[in-house]
PDB file of C-alpha atoms in Angstrom:
ATOM      1  CA  MET A1371       0.000   0.000   0.000  1.00  0.00           C
ATOM      2  CA  LEU A1372       1.279   3.455  -0.916  1.00  0.00           C
ATOM      3  CA  ASN A1373       1.728   5.982   1.879  1.00  0.00           C
ATOM      4  CA  PHE A1374       1.023   9.729   1.723  1.00  0.00           C
ATOM      5  CA  SER A1375       4.569  10.721   0.678  1.00  0.00           C
ATOM      6  CA  GLN A1376       4.455   8.258  -2.219  1.00  0.00           C
ATOM      7  CA  LEU A1377       1.116   9.577  -3.476  1.00  0.00           C
ATOM      8  CA  PHE A1378       1.994  13.263  -2.940  1.00  0.00           C
ATOM      9  CA  PRO A1379       5.792  13.608  -3.104  1.00  0.00           C
ATOM     10  CA  SER A1380       7.623  16.883  -2.652  1.00  0.00           C
ATOM     11  CA  PRO A1381       8.827  18.789  -5.765  1.00  0.00           C
ATOM     12  CA  LYS A1382      12.384  17.634  -5.085  1.00  0.00           C
ATOM     13  CA  GLU A1383      11.304  13.999  -4.833  1.00  0.00           C
ATOM     14  CA  ARG A1384       9.239  14.332  -8.016  1.00  0.00           C
ATOM     15  CA  ARG A1385      12.278  15.612  -9.918  1.00  0.00           C
ATOM     16  CA  ARG A1386      14.428  12.782  -8.565  1.00  0.00           C
ATOM     17  CA  ARG A1387      11.904  10.113  -9.548  1.00  0.00           C
ATOM     18  CA  SER A1388      11.367  11.674 -12.953  1.00  0.00           C
ATOM     19  CA  LYS A1389      15.088  11.547 -13.650  1.00  0.00           C
ATOM     20  CA  ILE A1390      15.282   7.883 -12.622  1.00  0.00           C
ATOM     21  CA  TYR A1391      12.227   7.078 -14.700  1.00  0.00           C
ATOM     22  CA  MET A1392      13.703   8.735 -17.808  1.00  0.00           C
ATOM     23  CA  GLN A1393      16.942   6.799 -17.367  1.00  0.00           C
ATOM     24  CA  HIS A1394      15.059   3.486 -17.120  1.00  0.00           C
ATOM     25  CA  GLU A1395      12.920   4.300 -20.127  1.00  0.00           C
ATOM     26  CA  ARG A1396      15.950   5.272 -22.219  1.00  0.00           C
ATOM     27  CA  GLN A1397      17.747   2.037 -21.311  1.00  0.00           C
ATOM     28  CA  PHE A1398      14.659  -0.008 -22.148  1.00  0.00           C
ATOM     29  CA  THR A1399      13.814   1.626 -25.488  1.00  0.00           C
ATOM     30  CA  ASN A1400      17.476   1.519 -26.628  1.00  0.00           C
ATOM     31  CA  LEU A1401      17.341  -2.266 -26.727  1.00  0.00           C
ATOM     32  CA  PRO A1402      17.381  -3.872 -30.210  1.00  0.00           C
ATOM     33  CA  ILE A1403      13.926  -3.859 -31.836  1.00  0.00           C
ATOM     34  CA  GLU A1404      13.844  -7.675 -31.947  1.00  0.00           C
ATOM     35  CA  VAL A1405      14.370  -7.832 -28.173  1.00  0.00           C
ATOM     36  CA  LEU A1406      11.808  -5.077 -27.520  1.00  0.00           C
ATOM     37  CA  LEU A1407       9.192  -6.881 -29.604  1.00  0.00           C
ATOM     38  CA  LEU A1408       9.776 -10.131 -27.713  1.00  0.00           C
ATOM     39  CA  ILE A1409       9.353  -8.342 -24.386  1.00  0.00           C
ATOM     40  CA  LEU A1410       6.245  -6.437 -25.483  1.00  0.00           C
ATOM     41  CA  ASP A1411       4.655  -9.551 -26.948  1.00  0.00           C
ATOM     42  CA  PHE A1412       5.178 -11.338 -23.635  1.00  0.00           C
ATOM     43  CA  LEU A1413       3.414  -8.652 -21.538  1.00  0.00           C
ATOM     44  CA  PRO A1414      -0.235  -9.076 -20.498  1.00  0.00           C
ATOM     45  CA  ILE A1415      -2.692  -6.457 -21.756  1.00  0.00           C
ATOM     46  CA  THR A1416      -2.694  -4.410 -18.525  1.00  0.00           C
ATOM     47  CA  ASP A1417       1.097  -3.935 -18.640  1.00  0.00           C
ATOM     48  CA  LEU A1418       0.991  -3.383 -22.383  1.00  0.00           C
ATOM     49  CA  LEU A1419      -1.476  -0.514 -21.977  1.00  0.00           C
ATOM     50  CA  THR A1420       0.543   0.966 -19.120  1.00  0.00           C
ATOM     51  CA  ILE A1421       3.834   0.927 -20.992  1.00  0.00           C
ATOM     52  CA  SER A1422       2.136   2.294 -24.136  1.00  0.00           C
ATOM     53  CA  ALA A1423       0.834   5.265 -22.190  1.00  0.00           C
ATOM     54  CA  ALA A1424       4.256   5.931 -20.679  1.00  0.00           C
ATOM     55  CA  SER A1425       6.493   5.551 -23.752  1.00  0.00           C
ATOM     56  CA  GLN A1426       5.872   6.945 -27.235  1.00  0.00           C
ATOM     57  CA  ARG A1427       8.477   4.552 -28.643  1.00  0.00           C
ATOM     58  CA  CYS A1428       6.700   1.517 -27.191  1.00  0.00           C
ATOM     59  CA  TYR A1429       3.333   2.849 -28.325  1.00  0.00           C
ATOM     60  CA  GLN A1430       4.588   3.061 -31.918  1.00  0.00           C
ATOM     61  CA  LEU A1431       6.037  -0.460 -31.842  1.00  0.00           C
ATOM     62  CA  ILE A1432       2.902  -1.924 -30.289  1.00  0.00           C
ATOM     63  CA  ASN A1433       0.723  -0.416 -33.019  1.00  0.00           C
ATOM     64  CA  GLU A1434       3.026  -0.944 -35.994  1.00  0.00           C
ATOM     65  CA  HIS A1435       3.406  -4.641 -35.158  1.00  0.00           C
ATOM     66  CA  HIS A1436      -0.261  -5.128 -34.083  1.00  0.00           C
ATOM     67  CA  ILE A1437       0.780  -6.467 -30.682  1.00  0.00           C
ATOM     68  CA  LEU A1438      -2.177  -4.956 -28.832  1.00  0.00           C
ATOM     69  CA  ALA A1439      -4.622  -5.883 -31.602  1.00  0.00           C
ATOM     70  CA  ASN A1440      -3.514  -9.527 -31.519  1.00  0.00           C
ATOM     71  CA  LYS A1441      -4.073  -9.692 -27.762  1.00  0.00           C
ATOM     72  CA  LEU A1442      -7.470  -7.995 -28.065  1.00  0.00           C
ATOM     73  CA  LYS A1443      -8.653 -10.777 -30.374  1.00  0.00           C
ATOM     74  CA  THR A1444      -8.820 -13.111 -27.380  1.00  0.00           C
ATOM     75  CA  SER A1445     -10.143 -10.470 -24.964  1.00  0.00           C
ATOM     76  CA  THR A1446     -13.692  -9.502 -24.004  1.00  0.00           C
ATOM     77  CA  LEU A1447     -14.933  -5.933 -24.207  1.00  0.00           C
ATOM     78  CA  ARG A1448     -18.069  -5.576 -22.066  1.00  0.00           C
ATOM     79  CA  LEU A1449     -20.447  -2.616 -22.197  1.00  0.00           C
ATOM     80  CA  TYR A1450     -22.716  -1.787 -19.237  1.00  0.00           C
ATOM     81  CA  PHE A1451     -25.999   0.112 -19.587  1.00  0.00           C
ATOM     82  CA  ASP A1452     -28.281   1.652 -16.995  1.00  0.00           C
ATOM     83  CA  GLN A1453     -31.561   3.563 -16.811  1.00  0.00           C
ATOM     84  CA  GLU A1454     -32.729   5.107 -13.559  1.00  0.00           C
ATOM     85  CA  SER A1455     -30.684   2.504 -11.615  1.00  0.00           C
ATOM     86  CA  ARG A1456     -33.615   0.151 -12.247  1.00  0.00           C
ATOM     87  CA  TRP A1457     -32.947  -1.364 -15.642  1.00  0.00           C
ATOM     88  CA  ARG A1458     -29.387  -2.593 -16.043  1.00  0.00           C
ATOM     89  CA  CYS A1459     -27.835  -4.843 -18.656  1.00  0.00           C
ATOM     90  CA  SER A1460     -24.475  -5.663 -20.204  1.00  0.00           C
ATOM     91  CA  LEU A1461     -23.174  -6.851 -23.544  1.00  0.00           C
ATOM     92  CA  ASP A1462     -19.997  -8.654 -24.631  1.00  0.00           C
ATOM     93  CA  MET A1463     -18.181  -7.537 -27.773  1.00  0.00           C
ATOM     94  CA  LYS A1464     -15.293  -8.955 -29.777  1.00  0.00           C
ATOM     95  CA  LEU A1465     -12.676  -7.327 -31.988  1.00  0.00           C
ATOM     96  CA  VAL A1466     -13.609  -7.694 -35.674  1.00  0.00           C
ATOM     97  CA  ARG A1467     -11.373  -5.141 -37.394  1.00  0.00           C
ATOM     98  CA  HIS A1468      -8.310  -3.040 -36.645  1.00  0.00           C
ATOM     99  CA  ASP A1469      -5.680  -0.830 -38.217  1.00  0.00           C
ATOM    100  CA  GLY A1470      -3.018   1.412 -36.713  1.00  0.00           C
ATOM    101  CA  HIS A1471      -5.549   4.039 -35.673  1.00  0.00           C
ATOM    102  CA  ARG A1472      -8.860   2.384 -34.764  1.00  0.00           C
ATOM    103  CA  PHE A1473     -10.304  -0.778 -33.244  1.00  0.00           C
ATOM    104  CA  THR A1474     -13.811  -1.950 -34.173  1.00  0.00           C
ATOM    105  CA  PHE A1475     -15.776  -4.254 -31.869  1.00  0.00           C
ATOM    106  CA  LYS A1476     -19.111  -5.919 -32.590  1.00  0.00           C
ATOM    107  CA  PRO A1477     -21.477  -7.870 -30.311  1.00  0.00           C
ATOM    108  CA  VAL A1478     -20.700 -11.544 -29.793  1.00  0.00           C
ATOM    109  CA  ASP A1479     -24.426 -12.143 -30.316  1.00  0.00           C
ATOM    110  CA  LEU A1480     -25.542  -9.794 -33.105  1.00  0.00           C
ATOM    111  CA  ASP A1481     -29.232 -10.215 -32.231  1.00  0.00           C
ATOM    112  CA  THR A1482     -28.926  -9.016 -28.630  1.00  0.00           C
ATOM    113  CA  GLY A1483     -31.313  -6.147 -27.844  1.00  0.00           C
ATOM    114  CA  PHE A1484     -32.268  -4.370 -24.628  1.00  0.00           C
ATOM    115  CA  ARG A1485     -35.585  -3.002 -23.414  1.00  0.00           C
ATOM    116  CA  MET A1486     -35.408   0.678 -22.469  1.00  0.00           C
ATOM    117  CA  PHE A1487     -38.043   3.391 -21.977  1.00  0.00           C
ATOM    118  CA  SER A1488     -38.519   6.833 -23.479  1.00  0.00           C
ATOM    119  CA  SER A1489     -40.493   9.123 -21.170  1.00  0.00           C
ATOM    120  CA  LYS A1490     -40.583  12.720 -19.959  1.00  0.00           C
ATOM    121  CA  VAL A1491     -40.378  11.485 -16.361  1.00  0.00           C
ATOM    122  CA  LEU A1492     -37.442   9.122 -16.932  1.00  0.00           C
ATOM    123  CA  ARG A1493     -33.822   9.946 -17.634  1.00  0.00           C
ATOM    124  CA  ASP A1494     -32.342   8.606 -20.851  1.00  0.00           C
ATOM    125  CA  PRO A1495     -30.391   5.372 -20.478  1.00  0.00           C
ATOM    126  CA  SER A1496     -26.632   5.626 -20.273  1.00  0.00           C
ATOM    127  CA  LEU A1497     -23.505   3.687 -21.123  1.00  0.00           C
ATOM    128  CA  TYR A1498     -21.826   3.942 -17.740  1.00  0.00           C
ATOM    129  CA  LYS A1499     -18.966   1.442 -17.883  1.00  0.00           C
ATOM    130  CA  VAL A1500     -16.762  -0.356 -20.400  1.00  0.00           C
ATOM    131  CA  THR A1501     -14.459  -3.132 -19.227  1.00  0.00           C
ATOM    132  CA  LEU A1502     -11.647  -4.974 -20.973  1.00  0.00           C
ATOM    133  CA  ASP A1503     -11.132  -8.398 -19.444  1.00  0.00           C
ATOM    134  CA  GLY A1504     -12.723  -7.065 -16.258  1.00  0.00           C
ATOM    135  CA  GLN A1505     -10.663  -3.842 -16.035  1.00  0.00           C
ATOM    136  CA  ASN A1506     -12.776  -0.673 -16.061  1.00  0.00           C
ATOM    137  CA  MET A1507     -11.790   1.568 -18.988  1.00  0.00           C
ATOM    138  CA  MET A1508     -14.096   4.422 -17.920  1.00  0.00           C
ATOM    139  CA  MET A1509     -12.844   5.117 -14.388  1.00  0.00           C
ATOM    140  CA  ASP A1510     -11.959   8.696 -15.319  1.00  0.00           C
ATOM    141  CA  LYS A1511     -14.862   9.182 -17.760  1.00  0.00           C
ATOM    142  CA  LYS A1512     -18.465  10.241 -17.190  1.00  0.00           C
ATOM    143  CA  PRO A1513     -21.430   8.021 -18.225  1.00  0.00           C
ATOM    144  CA  THR A1514     -22.640   8.706 -21.757  1.00  0.00           C
ATOM    145  CA  SER A1515     -26.339   9.506 -22.161  1.00  0.00           C
ATOM    146  CA  LEU A1516     -28.088   7.604 -24.984  1.00  0.00           C
ATOM    147  CA  LYS A1517     -31.054   8.938 -26.944  1.00  0.00           C
ATOM    148  CA  ILE A1518     -33.796   6.375 -27.647  1.00  0.00           C
ATOM    149  CA  LYS A1519     -36.875   8.447 -28.533  1.00  0.00           C
ATOM    150  CA  ALA A1520     -36.839   7.986 -32.323  1.00  0.00           C
ATOM    151  CA  PRO A1521     -36.537   4.498 -33.914  1.00  0.00           C
ATOM    152  CA  ILE A1522     -33.385   5.245 -35.922  1.00  0.00           C
ATOM    153  CA  ALA A1523     -29.652   4.534 -35.813  1.00  0.00           C
ATOM    154  CA  TYR A1524     -27.484   6.652 -33.486  1.00  0.00           C
ATOM    155  CA  TRP A1525     -23.763   7.472 -33.566  1.00  0.00           C
ATOM    156  CA  LYS A1526     -22.825   8.464 -30.012  1.00  0.00           C
ATOM    157  CA  PRO A1527     -19.280   9.660 -29.199  1.00  0.00           C
ATOM    158  CA  LEU A1528     -18.073   8.866 -25.679  1.00  0.00           C
ATOM    159  CA  ASP A1529     -15.263  11.377 -26.200  1.00  0.00           C
ATOM    160  CA  ALA A1530     -12.817  12.292 -28.965  1.00  0.00           C
ATOM    161  CA  LYS A1531     -11.353   8.764 -29.051  1.00  0.00           C
ATOM    162  CA  ALA A1532     -14.377   6.425 -28.870  1.00  0.00           C
ATOM    163  CA  VAL A1533     -17.861   6.055 -30.320  1.00  0.00           C
ATOM    164  CA  TYR A1534     -20.785   3.725 -29.660  1.00  0.00           C
ATOM    165  CA  VAL A1535     -23.197   2.958 -32.513  1.00  0.00           C
ATOM    166  CA  TYR A1536     -26.661   1.526 -31.898  1.00  0.00           C
ATOM    167  CA  SER A1537     -30.132   1.436 -33.391  1.00  0.00           C
ATOM    168  CA  VAL A1538     -33.498   1.915 -31.681  1.00  0.00           C
ATOM    169  CA  HIS A1539     -36.641  -0.014 -32.610  1.00  0.00           C
ATOM    170  CA  ASN A1540     -40.237  -0.263 -31.524  1.00  0.00           C
ATOM    171  CA  THR A1541     -41.221  -3.279 -29.444  1.00  0.00           C
ATOM    172  CA  PRO A1542     -41.069  -6.464 -31.571  1.00  0.00           C
ATOM    173  CA  THR A1543     -44.506  -7.768 -32.534  1.00  0.00           C
ATOM    174  CA  HIS A1544     -44.045 -11.024 -30.603  1.00  0.00           C
ATOM    175  CA  TRP A1545     -43.313  -9.150 -27.336  1.00  0.00           C
ATOM    176  CA  VAL A1546     -45.793  -7.531 -24.949  1.00  0.00           C
ATOM    177  CA  LYS A1547     -44.976  -3.948 -23.961  1.00  0.00           C
ATOM    178  CA  ALA A1548     -43.951  -3.584 -20.320  1.00  0.00           C
ATOM    179  CA  ARG A1549     -44.997   0.082 -20.191  1.00  0.00           C
ATOM    180  CA  PRO A1550     -45.668   3.072 -22.503  1.00  0.00           C
ATOM    181  CA  GLY A1551     -42.665   4.530 -24.319  1.00  0.00           C
ATOM    182  CA  GLU A1552     -40.906   1.203 -24.558  1.00  0.00           C
ATOM    183  CA  ARG A1553     -37.999   1.022 -27.007  1.00  0.00           C
ATOM    184  CA  TRP A1554     -35.540  -1.696 -27.937  1.00  0.00           C
ATOM    185  CA  MET A1555     -31.881  -0.751 -28.241  1.00  0.00           C
ATOM    186  CA  LEU A1556     -29.782  -2.912 -30.543  1.00  0.00           C
ATOM    187  CA  PRO A1557     -25.985  -2.408 -30.124  1.00  0.00           C
ATOM    188  CA  LEU A1558     -24.189  -2.363 -33.479  1.00  0.00           C
ATOM    189  CA  LEU A1559     -20.538  -1.572 -32.823  1.00  0.00           C
ATOM    190  CA  PHE A1560     -17.988   0.139 -30.608  1.00  0.00           C
ATOM    191  CA  GLN A1561     -15.004   1.925 -32.122  1.00  0.00           C
ATOM    192  CA  CYS A1562     -12.020   3.480 -30.379  1.00  0.00           C
ATOM    193  CA  SER A1563      -8.438   4.495 -30.947  1.00  0.00           C
ATOM    194  CA  PRO A1564      -5.647   2.609 -29.152  1.00  0.00           C
ATOM    195  CA  ARG A1565      -5.128   5.717 -26.989  1.00  0.00           C
ATOM    196  CA  TRP A1566      -8.637   5.332 -25.519  1.00  0.00           C
ATOM    197  CA  PHE A1567      -7.506   2.296 -23.532  1.00  0.00           C
ATOM    198  CA  MET A1568      -4.539   4.142 -22.065  1.00  0.00           C
ATOM    199  CA  HIS A1569      -5.143   6.224 -18.971  1.00  0.00           C
ATOM    200  CA  ASP A1570      -3.105   9.369 -18.469  1.00  0.00           C
ATOM    201  CA  HIS A1571      -0.503   9.352 -15.716  1.00  0.00           C
ATOM    202  CA  HIS A1572      -1.089  12.112 -13.187  1.00  0.00           C
ATOM    203  CA  GLY A1573       1.587  12.408 -10.502  1.00  0.00           C
ATOM    204  CA  TYR A1574       2.972   9.325  -8.821  1.00  0.00           C
ATOM    205  CA  THR A1575       0.083   6.907  -8.563  1.00  0.00           C
ATOM    206  CA  LYS A1576       0.066   3.134  -8.279  1.00  0.00           C
ATOM    207  CA  GLN A1577       0.090   2.964 -12.067  1.00  0.00           C
ATOM    208  CA  HIS A1578       3.247   5.098 -12.224  1.00  0.00           C
ATOM    209  CA  HIS A1579       4.992   2.671  -9.880  1.00  0.00           C
ATOM    210  CA  ARG A1580       3.860  -0.146 -12.165  1.00  0.00           C
ATOM    211  CA  VAL A1581       5.549   1.599 -15.105  1.00  0.00           C
ATOM    212  CA  MET A1582       8.729   2.002 -13.091  1.00  0.00           C
ATOM    213  CA  GLU A1583       8.710  -1.750 -12.392  1.00  0.00           C
ATOM    214  CA  VAL A1584       8.308  -2.580 -16.089  1.00  0.00           C
ATOM    215  CA  PHE A1585      11.175  -0.283 -17.106  1.00  0.00           C
ATOM    216  CA  SER A1586      13.452  -1.328 -14.237  1.00  0.00           C
TER     217      SER A1586
END
């Protein structure tokens, strides 16, 4: 467990740690590319994302050689939805396409739809959490409100690096409406840049210490 001085170091201590960190990073990234690729390919996704956020050189190698994309093929991206803290549901997605700038995920079950409600007295549903193999990718992001009033397709940005695409439909004919204003949301895809998975490093947090361990 980190103590107070580790979480909030003095300016002098911050400069000292920064210098050590830069030395470790320089030593690591100066290794031959073949060795770097072997090391990066061996890392689990959590460490891969951490080191990508900390080193531009590693980020470039990871994308150019599709290291992150290859690991994401066997990972589960799960989206969590909520309306009024009463109606909650989740959906698993898999990676279907990637290039150096964008990942595209689609539902594992393409026919999965969720019952939501459009009403003046109810808040719109929201996408409040996205996890990658159980790790929350939206810890520092606000829930994204989702419009469901009109039965059309929606393109909803979470921020500048990610977008959620879904369509809204009236209640299927073989279902009985639960209440007025019922809509069915059908998730279509989730797209994001590699940077979306990488949290910024502010100060000397637990994640910063993790980076130091990887570089050491």
